[in-house]
mmCIF file of C-alpha atoms and ligand atoms in Angstrom:
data_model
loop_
_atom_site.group_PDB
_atom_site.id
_atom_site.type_symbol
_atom_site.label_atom_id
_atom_site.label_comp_id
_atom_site.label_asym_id
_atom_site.label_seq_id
_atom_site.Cartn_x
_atom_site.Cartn_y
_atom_site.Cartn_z
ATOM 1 C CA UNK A 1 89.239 108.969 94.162
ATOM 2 C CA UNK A 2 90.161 105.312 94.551
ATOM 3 C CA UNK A 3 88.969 102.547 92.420
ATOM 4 C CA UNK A 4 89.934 99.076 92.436
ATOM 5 C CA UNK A 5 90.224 96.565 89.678
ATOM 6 C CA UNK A 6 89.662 92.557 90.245
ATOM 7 C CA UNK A 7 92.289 90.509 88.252
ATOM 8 C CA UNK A 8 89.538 89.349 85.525
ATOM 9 C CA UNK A 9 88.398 93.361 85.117
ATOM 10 C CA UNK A 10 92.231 94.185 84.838
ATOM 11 C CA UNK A 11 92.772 91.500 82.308
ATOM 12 C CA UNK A 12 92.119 92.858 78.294
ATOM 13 C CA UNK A 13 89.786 90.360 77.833
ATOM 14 C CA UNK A 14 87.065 92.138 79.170
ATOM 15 C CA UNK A 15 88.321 95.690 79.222
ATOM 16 C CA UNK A 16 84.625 96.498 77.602
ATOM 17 C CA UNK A 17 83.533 95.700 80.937
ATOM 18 C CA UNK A 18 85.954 98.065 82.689
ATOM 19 C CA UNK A 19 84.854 100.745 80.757
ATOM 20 C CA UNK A 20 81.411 100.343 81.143
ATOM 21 C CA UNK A 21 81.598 99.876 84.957
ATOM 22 C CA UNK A 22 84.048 102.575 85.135
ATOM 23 C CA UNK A 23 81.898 105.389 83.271
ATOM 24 C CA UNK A 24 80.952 107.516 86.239
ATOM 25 C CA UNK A 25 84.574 107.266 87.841
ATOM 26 C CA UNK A 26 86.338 108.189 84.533
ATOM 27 C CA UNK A 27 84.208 111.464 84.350
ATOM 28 C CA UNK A 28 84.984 112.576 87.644
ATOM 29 C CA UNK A 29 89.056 111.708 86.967
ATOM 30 C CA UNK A 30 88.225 113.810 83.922
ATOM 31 C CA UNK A 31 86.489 116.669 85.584
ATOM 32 C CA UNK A 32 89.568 116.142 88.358
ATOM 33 C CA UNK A 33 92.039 117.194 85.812
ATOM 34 C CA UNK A 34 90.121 119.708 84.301
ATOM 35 C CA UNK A 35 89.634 121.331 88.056
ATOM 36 C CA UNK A 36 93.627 120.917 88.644
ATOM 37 C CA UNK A 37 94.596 122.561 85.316
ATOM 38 C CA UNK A 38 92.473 125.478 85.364
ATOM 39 C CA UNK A 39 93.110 126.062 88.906
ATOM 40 C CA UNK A 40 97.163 125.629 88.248
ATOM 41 C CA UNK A 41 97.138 127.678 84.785
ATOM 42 C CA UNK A 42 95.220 130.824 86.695
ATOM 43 C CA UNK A 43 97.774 131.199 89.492
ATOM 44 C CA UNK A 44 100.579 133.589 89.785
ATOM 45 C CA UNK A 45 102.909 130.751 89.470
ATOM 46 C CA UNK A 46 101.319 128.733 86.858
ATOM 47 C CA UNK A 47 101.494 124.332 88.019
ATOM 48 C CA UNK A 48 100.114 121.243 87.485
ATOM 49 C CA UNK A 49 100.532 118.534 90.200
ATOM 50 C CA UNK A 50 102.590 116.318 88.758
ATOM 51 C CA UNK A 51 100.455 113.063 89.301
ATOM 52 C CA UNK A 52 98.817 113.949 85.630
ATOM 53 C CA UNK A 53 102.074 113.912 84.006
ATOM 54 C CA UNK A 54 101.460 109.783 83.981
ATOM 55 C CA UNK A 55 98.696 108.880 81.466
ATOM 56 C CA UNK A 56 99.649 106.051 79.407
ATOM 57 C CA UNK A 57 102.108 107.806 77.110
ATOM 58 C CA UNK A 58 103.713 109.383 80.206
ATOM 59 C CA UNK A 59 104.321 106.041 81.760
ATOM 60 C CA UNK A 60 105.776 104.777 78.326
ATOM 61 C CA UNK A 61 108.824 107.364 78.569
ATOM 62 C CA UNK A 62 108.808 107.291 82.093
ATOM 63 C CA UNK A 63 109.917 103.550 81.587
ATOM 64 C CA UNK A 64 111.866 105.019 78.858
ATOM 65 C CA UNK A 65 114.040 107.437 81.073
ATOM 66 C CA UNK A 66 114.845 104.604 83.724
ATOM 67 C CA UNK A 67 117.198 103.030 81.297
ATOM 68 C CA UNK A 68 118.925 105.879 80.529
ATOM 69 C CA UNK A 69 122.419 106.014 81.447
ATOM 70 C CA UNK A 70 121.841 109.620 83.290
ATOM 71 C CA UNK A 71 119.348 108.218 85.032
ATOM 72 C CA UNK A 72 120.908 106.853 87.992
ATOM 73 C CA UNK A 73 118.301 105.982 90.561
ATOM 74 C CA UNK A 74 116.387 103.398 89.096
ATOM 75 C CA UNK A 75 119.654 100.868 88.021
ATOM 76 C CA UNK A 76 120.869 102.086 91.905
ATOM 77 C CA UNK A 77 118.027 100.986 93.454
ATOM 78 C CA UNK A 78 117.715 98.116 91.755
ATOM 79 C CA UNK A 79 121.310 96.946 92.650
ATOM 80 C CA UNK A 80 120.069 97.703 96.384
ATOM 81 C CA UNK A 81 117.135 95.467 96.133
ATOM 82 C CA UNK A 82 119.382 92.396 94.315
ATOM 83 C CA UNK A 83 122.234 93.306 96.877
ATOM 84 C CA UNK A 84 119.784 93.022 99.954
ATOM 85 C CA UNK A 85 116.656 91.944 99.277
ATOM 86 C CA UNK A 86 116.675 88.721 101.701
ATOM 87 C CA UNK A 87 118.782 90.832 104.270
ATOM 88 C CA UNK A 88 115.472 92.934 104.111
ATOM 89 C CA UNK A 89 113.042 90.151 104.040
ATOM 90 C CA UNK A 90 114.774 88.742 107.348
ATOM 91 C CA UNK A 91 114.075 92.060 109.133
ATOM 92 C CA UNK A 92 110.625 92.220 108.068
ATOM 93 C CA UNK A 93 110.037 88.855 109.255
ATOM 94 C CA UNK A 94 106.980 86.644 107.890
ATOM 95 C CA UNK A 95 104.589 88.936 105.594
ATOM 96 C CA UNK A 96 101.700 88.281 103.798
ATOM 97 C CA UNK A 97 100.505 91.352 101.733
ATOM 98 C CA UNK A 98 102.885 93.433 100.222
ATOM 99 C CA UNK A 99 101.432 97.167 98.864
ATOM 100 C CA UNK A 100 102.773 99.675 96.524
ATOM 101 C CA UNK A 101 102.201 102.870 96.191
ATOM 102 C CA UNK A 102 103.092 104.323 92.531
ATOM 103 C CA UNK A 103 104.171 100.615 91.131
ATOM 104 C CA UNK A 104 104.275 101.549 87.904
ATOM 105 C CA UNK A 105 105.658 98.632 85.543
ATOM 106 C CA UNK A 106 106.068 96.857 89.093
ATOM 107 C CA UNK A 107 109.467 96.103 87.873
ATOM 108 C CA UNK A 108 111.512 96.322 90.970
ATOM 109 C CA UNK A 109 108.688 94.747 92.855
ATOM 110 C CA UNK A 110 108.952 91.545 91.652
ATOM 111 C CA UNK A 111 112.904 91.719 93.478
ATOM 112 C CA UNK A 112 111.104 92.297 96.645
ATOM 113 C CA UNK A 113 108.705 89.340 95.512
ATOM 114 C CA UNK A 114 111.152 86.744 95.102
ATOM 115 C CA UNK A 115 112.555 87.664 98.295
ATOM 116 C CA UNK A 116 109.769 87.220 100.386
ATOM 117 C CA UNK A 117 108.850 83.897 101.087
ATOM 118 C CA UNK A 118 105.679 83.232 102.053
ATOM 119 C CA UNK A 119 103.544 86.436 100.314
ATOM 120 C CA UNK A 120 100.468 86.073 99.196
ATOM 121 C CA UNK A 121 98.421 88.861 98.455
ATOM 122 C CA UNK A 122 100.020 92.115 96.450
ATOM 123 C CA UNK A 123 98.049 95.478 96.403
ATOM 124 C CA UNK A 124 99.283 97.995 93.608
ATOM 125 C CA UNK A 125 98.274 101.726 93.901
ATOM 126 C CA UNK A 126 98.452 104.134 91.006
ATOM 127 C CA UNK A 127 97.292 106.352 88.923
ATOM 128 C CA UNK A 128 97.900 105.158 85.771
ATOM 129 C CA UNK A 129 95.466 102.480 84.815
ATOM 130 C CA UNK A 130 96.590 100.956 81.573
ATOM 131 C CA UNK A 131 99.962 99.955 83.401
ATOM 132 C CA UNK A 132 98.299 99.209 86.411
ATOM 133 C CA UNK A 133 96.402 96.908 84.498
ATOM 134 C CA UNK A 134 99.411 95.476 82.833
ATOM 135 C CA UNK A 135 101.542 95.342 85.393
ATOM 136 C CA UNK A 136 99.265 93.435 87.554
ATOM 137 C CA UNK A 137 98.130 90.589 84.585
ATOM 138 C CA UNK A 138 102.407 89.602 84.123
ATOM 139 C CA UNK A 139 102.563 89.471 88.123
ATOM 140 C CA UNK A 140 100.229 87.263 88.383
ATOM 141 C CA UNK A 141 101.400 84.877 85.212
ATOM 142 C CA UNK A 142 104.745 84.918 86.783
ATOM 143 C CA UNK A 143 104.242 84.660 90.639
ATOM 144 C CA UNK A 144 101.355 81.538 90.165
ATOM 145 C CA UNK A 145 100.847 81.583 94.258
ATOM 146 C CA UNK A 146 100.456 85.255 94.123
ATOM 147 C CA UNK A 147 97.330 86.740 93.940
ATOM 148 C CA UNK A 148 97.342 90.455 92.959
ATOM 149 C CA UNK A 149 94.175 93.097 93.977
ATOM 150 C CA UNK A 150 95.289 96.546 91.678
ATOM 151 C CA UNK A 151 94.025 100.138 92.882
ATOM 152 C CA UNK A 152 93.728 102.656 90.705
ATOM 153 C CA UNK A 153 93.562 106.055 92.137
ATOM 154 C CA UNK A 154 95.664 108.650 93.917
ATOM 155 C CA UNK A 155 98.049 107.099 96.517
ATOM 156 C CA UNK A 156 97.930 110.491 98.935
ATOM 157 C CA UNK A 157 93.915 109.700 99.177
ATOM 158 C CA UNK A 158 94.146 105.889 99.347
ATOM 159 C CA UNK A 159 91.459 104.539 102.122
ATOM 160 C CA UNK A 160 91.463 101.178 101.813
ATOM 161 C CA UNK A 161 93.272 98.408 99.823
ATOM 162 C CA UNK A 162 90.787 96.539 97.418
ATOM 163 C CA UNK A 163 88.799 94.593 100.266
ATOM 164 C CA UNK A 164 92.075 93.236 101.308
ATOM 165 C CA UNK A 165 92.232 91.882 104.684
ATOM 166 C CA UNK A 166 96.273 92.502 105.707
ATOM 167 C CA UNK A 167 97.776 91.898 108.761
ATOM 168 C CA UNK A 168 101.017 93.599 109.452
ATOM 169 C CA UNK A 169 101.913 94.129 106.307
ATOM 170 C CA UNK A 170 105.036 95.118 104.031
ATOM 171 C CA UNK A 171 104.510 98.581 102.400
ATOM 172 C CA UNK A 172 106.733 99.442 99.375
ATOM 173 C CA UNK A 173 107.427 103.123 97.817
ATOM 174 C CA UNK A 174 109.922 102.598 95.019
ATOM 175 C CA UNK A 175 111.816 105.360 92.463
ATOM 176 C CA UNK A 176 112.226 108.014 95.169
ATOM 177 C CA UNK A 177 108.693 109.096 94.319
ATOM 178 C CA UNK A 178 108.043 110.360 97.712
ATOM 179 C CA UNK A 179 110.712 113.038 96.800
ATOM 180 C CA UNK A 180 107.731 114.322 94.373
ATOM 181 C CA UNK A 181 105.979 115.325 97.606
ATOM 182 C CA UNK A 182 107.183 118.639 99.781
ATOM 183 C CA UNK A 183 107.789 117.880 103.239
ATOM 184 C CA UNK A 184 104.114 118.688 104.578
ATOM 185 C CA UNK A 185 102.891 116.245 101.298
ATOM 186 C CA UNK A 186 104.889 113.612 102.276
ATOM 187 C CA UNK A 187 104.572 114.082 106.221
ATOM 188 C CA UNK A 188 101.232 114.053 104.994
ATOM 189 C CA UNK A 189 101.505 111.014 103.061
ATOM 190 C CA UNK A 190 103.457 108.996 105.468
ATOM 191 C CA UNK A 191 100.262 109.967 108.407
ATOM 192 C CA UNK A 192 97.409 108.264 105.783
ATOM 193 C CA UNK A 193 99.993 105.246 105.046
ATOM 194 C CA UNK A 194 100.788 104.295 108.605
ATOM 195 C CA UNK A 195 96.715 104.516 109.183
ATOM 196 C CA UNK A 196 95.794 102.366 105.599
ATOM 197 C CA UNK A 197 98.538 99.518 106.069
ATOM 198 C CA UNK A 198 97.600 99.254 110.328
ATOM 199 C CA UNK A 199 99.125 97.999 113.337
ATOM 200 C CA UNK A 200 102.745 96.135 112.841
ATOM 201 C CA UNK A 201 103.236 97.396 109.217
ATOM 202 C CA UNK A 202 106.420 98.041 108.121
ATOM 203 C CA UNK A 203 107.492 100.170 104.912
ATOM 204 C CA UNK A 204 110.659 100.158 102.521
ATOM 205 C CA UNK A 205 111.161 103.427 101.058
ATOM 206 C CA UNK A 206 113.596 104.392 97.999
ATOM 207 C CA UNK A 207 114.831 107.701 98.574
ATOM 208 C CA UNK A 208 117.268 109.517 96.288
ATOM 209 C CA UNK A 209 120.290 111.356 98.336
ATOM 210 C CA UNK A 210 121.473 114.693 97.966
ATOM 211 C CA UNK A 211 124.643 114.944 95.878
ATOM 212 C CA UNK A 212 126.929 116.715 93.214
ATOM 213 C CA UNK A 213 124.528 118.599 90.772
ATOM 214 C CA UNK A 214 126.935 117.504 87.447
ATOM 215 C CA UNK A 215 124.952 113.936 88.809
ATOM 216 C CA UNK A 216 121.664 115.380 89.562
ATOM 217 C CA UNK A 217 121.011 117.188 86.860
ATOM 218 C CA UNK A 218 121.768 115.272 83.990
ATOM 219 C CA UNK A 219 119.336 112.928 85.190
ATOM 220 C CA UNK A 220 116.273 114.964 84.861
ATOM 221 C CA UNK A 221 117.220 116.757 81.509
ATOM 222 C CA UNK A 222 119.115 113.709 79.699
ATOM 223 C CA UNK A 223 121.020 114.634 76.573
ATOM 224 C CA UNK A 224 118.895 112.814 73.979
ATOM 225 C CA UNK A 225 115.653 114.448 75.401
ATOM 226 C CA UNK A 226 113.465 111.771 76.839
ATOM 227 C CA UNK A 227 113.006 113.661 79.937
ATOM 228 C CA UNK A 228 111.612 117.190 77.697
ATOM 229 C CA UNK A 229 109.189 115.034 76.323
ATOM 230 C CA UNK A 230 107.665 113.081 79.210
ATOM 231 C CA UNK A 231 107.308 116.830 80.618
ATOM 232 C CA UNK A 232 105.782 118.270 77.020
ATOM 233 C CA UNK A 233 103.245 114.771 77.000
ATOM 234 C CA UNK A 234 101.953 117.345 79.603
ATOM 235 C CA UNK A 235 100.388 119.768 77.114
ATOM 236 C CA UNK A 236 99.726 117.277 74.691
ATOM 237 C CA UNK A 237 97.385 115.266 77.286
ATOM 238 C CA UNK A 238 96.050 118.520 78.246
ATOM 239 C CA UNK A 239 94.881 119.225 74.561
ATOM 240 C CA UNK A 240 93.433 115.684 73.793
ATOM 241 C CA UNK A 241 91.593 115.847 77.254
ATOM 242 C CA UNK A 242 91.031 119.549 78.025
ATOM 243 C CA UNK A 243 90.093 120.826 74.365
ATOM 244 C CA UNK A 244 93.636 122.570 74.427
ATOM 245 C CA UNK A 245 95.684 124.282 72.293
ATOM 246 C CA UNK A 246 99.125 124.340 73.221
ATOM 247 C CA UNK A 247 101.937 124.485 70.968
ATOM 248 C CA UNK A 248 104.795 121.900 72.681
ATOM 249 C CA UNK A 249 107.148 123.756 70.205
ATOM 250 C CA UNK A 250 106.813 126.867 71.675
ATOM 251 C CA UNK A 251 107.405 125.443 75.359
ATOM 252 C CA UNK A 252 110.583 123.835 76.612
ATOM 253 C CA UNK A 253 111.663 121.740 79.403
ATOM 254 C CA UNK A 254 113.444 123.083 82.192
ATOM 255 C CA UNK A 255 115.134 120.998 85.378
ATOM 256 C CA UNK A 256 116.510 123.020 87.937
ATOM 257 C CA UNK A 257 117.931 123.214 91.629
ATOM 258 C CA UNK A 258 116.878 124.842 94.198
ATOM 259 C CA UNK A 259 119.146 125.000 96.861
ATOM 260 C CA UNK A 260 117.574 126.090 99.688
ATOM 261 C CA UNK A 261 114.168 123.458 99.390
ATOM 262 C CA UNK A 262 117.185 120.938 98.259
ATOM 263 C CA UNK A 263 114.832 119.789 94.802
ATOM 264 C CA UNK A 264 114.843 119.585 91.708
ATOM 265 C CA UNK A 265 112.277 121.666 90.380
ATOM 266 C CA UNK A 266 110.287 121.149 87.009
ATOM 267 C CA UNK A 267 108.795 123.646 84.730
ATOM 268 C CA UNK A 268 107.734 124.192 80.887
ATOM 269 C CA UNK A 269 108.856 127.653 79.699
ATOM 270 C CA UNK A 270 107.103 129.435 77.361
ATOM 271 C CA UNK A 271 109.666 130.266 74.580
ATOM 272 C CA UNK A 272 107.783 133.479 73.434
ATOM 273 C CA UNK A 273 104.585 135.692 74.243
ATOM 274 C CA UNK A 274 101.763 133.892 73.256
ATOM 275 C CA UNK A 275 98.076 132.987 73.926
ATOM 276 C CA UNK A 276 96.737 129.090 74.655
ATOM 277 C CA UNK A 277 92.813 127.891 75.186
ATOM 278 C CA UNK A 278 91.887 125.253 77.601
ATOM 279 C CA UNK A 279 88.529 124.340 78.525
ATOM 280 C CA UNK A 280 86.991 127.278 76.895
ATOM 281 C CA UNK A 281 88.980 129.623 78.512
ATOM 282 C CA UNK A 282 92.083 131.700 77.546
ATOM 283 C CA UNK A 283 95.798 132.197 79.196
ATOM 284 C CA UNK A 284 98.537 134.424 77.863
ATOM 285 C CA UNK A 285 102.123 133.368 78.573
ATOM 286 C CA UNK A 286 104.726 135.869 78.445
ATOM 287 C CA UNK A 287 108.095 134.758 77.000
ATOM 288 C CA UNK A 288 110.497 133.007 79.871
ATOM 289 C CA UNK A 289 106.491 132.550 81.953
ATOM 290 C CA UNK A 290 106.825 129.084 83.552
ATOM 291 C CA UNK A 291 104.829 126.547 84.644
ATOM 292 C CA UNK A 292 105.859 124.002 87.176
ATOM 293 C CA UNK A 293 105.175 120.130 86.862
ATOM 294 C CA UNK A 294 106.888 118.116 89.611
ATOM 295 C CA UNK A 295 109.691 118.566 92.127
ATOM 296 C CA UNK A 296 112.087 115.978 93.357
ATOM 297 C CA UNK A 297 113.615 116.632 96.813
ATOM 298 C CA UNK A 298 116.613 115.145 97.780
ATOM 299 C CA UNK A 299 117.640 113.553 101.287
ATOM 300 C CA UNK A 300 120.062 113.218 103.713
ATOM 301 C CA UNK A 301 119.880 109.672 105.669
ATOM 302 C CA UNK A 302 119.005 112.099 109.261
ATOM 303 C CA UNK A 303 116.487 114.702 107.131
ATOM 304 C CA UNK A 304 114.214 111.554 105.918
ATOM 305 C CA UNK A 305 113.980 109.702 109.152
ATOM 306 C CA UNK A 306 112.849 112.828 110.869
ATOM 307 C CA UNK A 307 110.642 113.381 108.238
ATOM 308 C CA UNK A 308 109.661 109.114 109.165
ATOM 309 C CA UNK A 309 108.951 110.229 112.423
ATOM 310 C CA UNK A 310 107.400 113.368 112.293
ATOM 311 C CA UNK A 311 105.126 110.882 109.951
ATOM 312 C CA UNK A 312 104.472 107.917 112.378
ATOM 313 C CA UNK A 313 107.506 105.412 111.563
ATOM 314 C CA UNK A 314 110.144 104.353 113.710
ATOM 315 C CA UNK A 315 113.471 103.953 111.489
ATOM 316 C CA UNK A 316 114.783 100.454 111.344
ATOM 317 C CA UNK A 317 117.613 99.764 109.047
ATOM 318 C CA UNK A 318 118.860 101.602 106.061
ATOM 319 C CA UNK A 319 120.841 100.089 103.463
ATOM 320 C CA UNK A 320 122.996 102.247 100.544
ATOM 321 C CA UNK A 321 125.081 101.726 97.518
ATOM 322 C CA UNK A 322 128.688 102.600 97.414
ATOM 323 C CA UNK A 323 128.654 105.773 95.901
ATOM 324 C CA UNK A 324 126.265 106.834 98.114
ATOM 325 C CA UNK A 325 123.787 107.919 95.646
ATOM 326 C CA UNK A 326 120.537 106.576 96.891
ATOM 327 C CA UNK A 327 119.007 104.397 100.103
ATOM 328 C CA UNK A 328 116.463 102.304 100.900
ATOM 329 C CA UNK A 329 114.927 103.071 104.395
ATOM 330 C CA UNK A 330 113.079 100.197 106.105
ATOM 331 C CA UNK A 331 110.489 101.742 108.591
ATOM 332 C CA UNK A 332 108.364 100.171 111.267
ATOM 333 C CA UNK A 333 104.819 102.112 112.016
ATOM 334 C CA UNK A 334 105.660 103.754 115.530
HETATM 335 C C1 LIG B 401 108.559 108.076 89.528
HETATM 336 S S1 LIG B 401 107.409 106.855 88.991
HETATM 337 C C2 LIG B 401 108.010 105.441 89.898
HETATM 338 C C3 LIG B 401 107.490 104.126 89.359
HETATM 339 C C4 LIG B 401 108.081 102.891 90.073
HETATM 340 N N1 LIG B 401 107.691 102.851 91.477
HETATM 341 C C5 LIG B 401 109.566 102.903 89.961
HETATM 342 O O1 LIG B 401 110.243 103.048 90.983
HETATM 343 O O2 LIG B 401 110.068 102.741 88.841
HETATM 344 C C6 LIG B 401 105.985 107.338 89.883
HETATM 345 C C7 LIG B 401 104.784 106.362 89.779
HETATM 346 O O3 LIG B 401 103.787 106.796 90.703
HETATM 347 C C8 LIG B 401 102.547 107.009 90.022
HETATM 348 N N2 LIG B 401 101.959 108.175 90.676
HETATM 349 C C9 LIG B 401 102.430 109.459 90.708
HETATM 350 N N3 LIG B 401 101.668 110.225 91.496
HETATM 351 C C10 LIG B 401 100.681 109.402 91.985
HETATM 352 C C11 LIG B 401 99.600 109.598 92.882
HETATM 353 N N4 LIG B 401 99.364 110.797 93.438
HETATM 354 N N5 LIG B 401 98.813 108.533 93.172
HETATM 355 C C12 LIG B 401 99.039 107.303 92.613
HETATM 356 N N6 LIG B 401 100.053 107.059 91.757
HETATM 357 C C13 LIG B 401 100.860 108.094 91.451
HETATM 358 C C14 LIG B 401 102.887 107.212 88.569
HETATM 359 O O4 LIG B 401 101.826 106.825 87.718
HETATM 360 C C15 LIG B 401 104.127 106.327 88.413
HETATM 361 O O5 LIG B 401 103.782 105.000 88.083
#
């Protein structure tokens, strides 16, 4: 479910206002959750999409693990964007919207910003509202000619972009965050995109490459333990929200590979036999039980621009750092 924000709504001044106007919305995102958990918790392998894992403390340490020095893609794509940013705005040509999907702090966006010349309009998509929100009030203080039109909602269900009216525009999916998606999700994904941004849109993707695990996996289980507790915020949203009563002590993070679906896969382990409530109802975890929170699939250059085609996107030009760690995939819709 989509909902937009207009810059004075997304501004704190009159978050009352959001609120208010946002009452019937924030009980179905509620009921949402409470649909995906129960759902996840009763199957024979136990999940929770990872979209949930970013309310506002999520997004916190999610900011918190790019800067760690494990975590590689972020400071790699950010180097690609400084390193070719104009090289990229001269093979987009003249563009006038630029849209996001999972922006975040909108951090490496504003790269992409300055490189652009002539932008005007900027739509952010994602889930998290509070950063949204945030995000969108410091673009607009800092980019005065830019005006910015947030979404909130979930980027795989996005139908239109905040009563903007773009033509041919730029679409922008940062942080390999497409990698969260299998390959049906993000064929998926790439079908609804190519149909929401129109006729003569092209799209930049980040996409983390496959590579040594003594890299990979490091980066999603860091040694001071950011990454455990962006996974355990997890349980402890699902308690505040969900009437839970999960112990985070007696879970613990868990990144591994899987070799033949090339990902990183997520889980939360239960460290002993135990019993937790949710929503009324009950679920016993046997010691070593798991339940999985997000996958990140890794790319060659070939696998993700069949997976752009098999999508709707012609590949244009892909640009990658020296180490060959991660790429940025320029795509035109086919
Ligand atoms: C891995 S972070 C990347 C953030 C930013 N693009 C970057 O590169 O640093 C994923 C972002 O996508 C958002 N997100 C995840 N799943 C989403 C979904 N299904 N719909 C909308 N936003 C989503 C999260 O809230 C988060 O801001």
């Amino acid at each position: 479910m989509a909902r937009t924000l207009s810059m004075p709504q997304a501004r704190g001044e009159i978050a009352r206002d959001i609120q208010t106007a946002a009452e019937p919305t924030l009980v179905a995102q509620a009921a949402e959750f409470a649909e995906a958990v129960l759902d996840g918790l009763a199957r024979k392998q136990r999940s929770i999409p990872s979209r949930f894992l970013y309310d506002e403390a999520g997004s916190a340490l999610f900011e918190e693990i790019t800067k760690l020095d494990e975590y590689y893609p972020t400071r790699t794509e950010i180097v690609l964007l400084r390193a070719f940013g104009r090289e990229i705005a001269a093979r987009v040509g003249p563009v006038e919207t630029l849209v996001e999907f999972g922006s975040g702090s909108s951090r490496k966006t504003r790269l992409l910003i300055e490189a652009l010349d002539g932008l005007k309009t900027y739509v952010p998509i994602d889930v998290s509202e509070t950063f949204l929100a945030e995000a969108a009030e410091g673009l607009e203080a800092d980019f005065a000619h830019l005006s910015v039109r947030p979404v909130v909602g979930d980027f795989t269900k996005t139908r239109d972009l905040n009563g903007t009216d773009a033509h041919r525009p730029l679409g922008f999916f940062s942080g390999s965050t497409i990698g969260n998606l299998t390959h049906d999700e993000a064929e998926g994904f790439l079908r609804n995109a190519a149909q929401l941004l129109g006729e003569g849109s092209t799209f930049l993707i980040g996409v983390d490459l496959q590579k040594d695990l003594d890299i990979l996996l490091p980066a999603y289980d860091d040694a001071r333990g950011v990454t455990a507790s962006f996974s355990l915020n997890l349980l402890t949203r699902v308690n505040r929200e969900l009437d839970g009563d999960f112990n985070t002590e007696r879970f613990a993070h868990r990144a591994l590979y899987n070799a033949e679906a090339g990902r990183i896969e997520i889980y939360l382990e239960s460290l002993l036999d135990q019993t937790v409530h949710v929503c009324g109802q009950r679920f016993g975890f046997a010691k070593g039980e798991r339940i999985h929170t997000e996958n990140s699939h890794k790319y060659t250059i070939e696998g993700f621009q069949n997976l752009a085609r098999r999508g709707g996107w012609e590949p244009m030009q892909v640009w990658t750092d020296d180490a060959d760690l991660f790429c940025l995939h320029l795509l035109r819709r086919a």
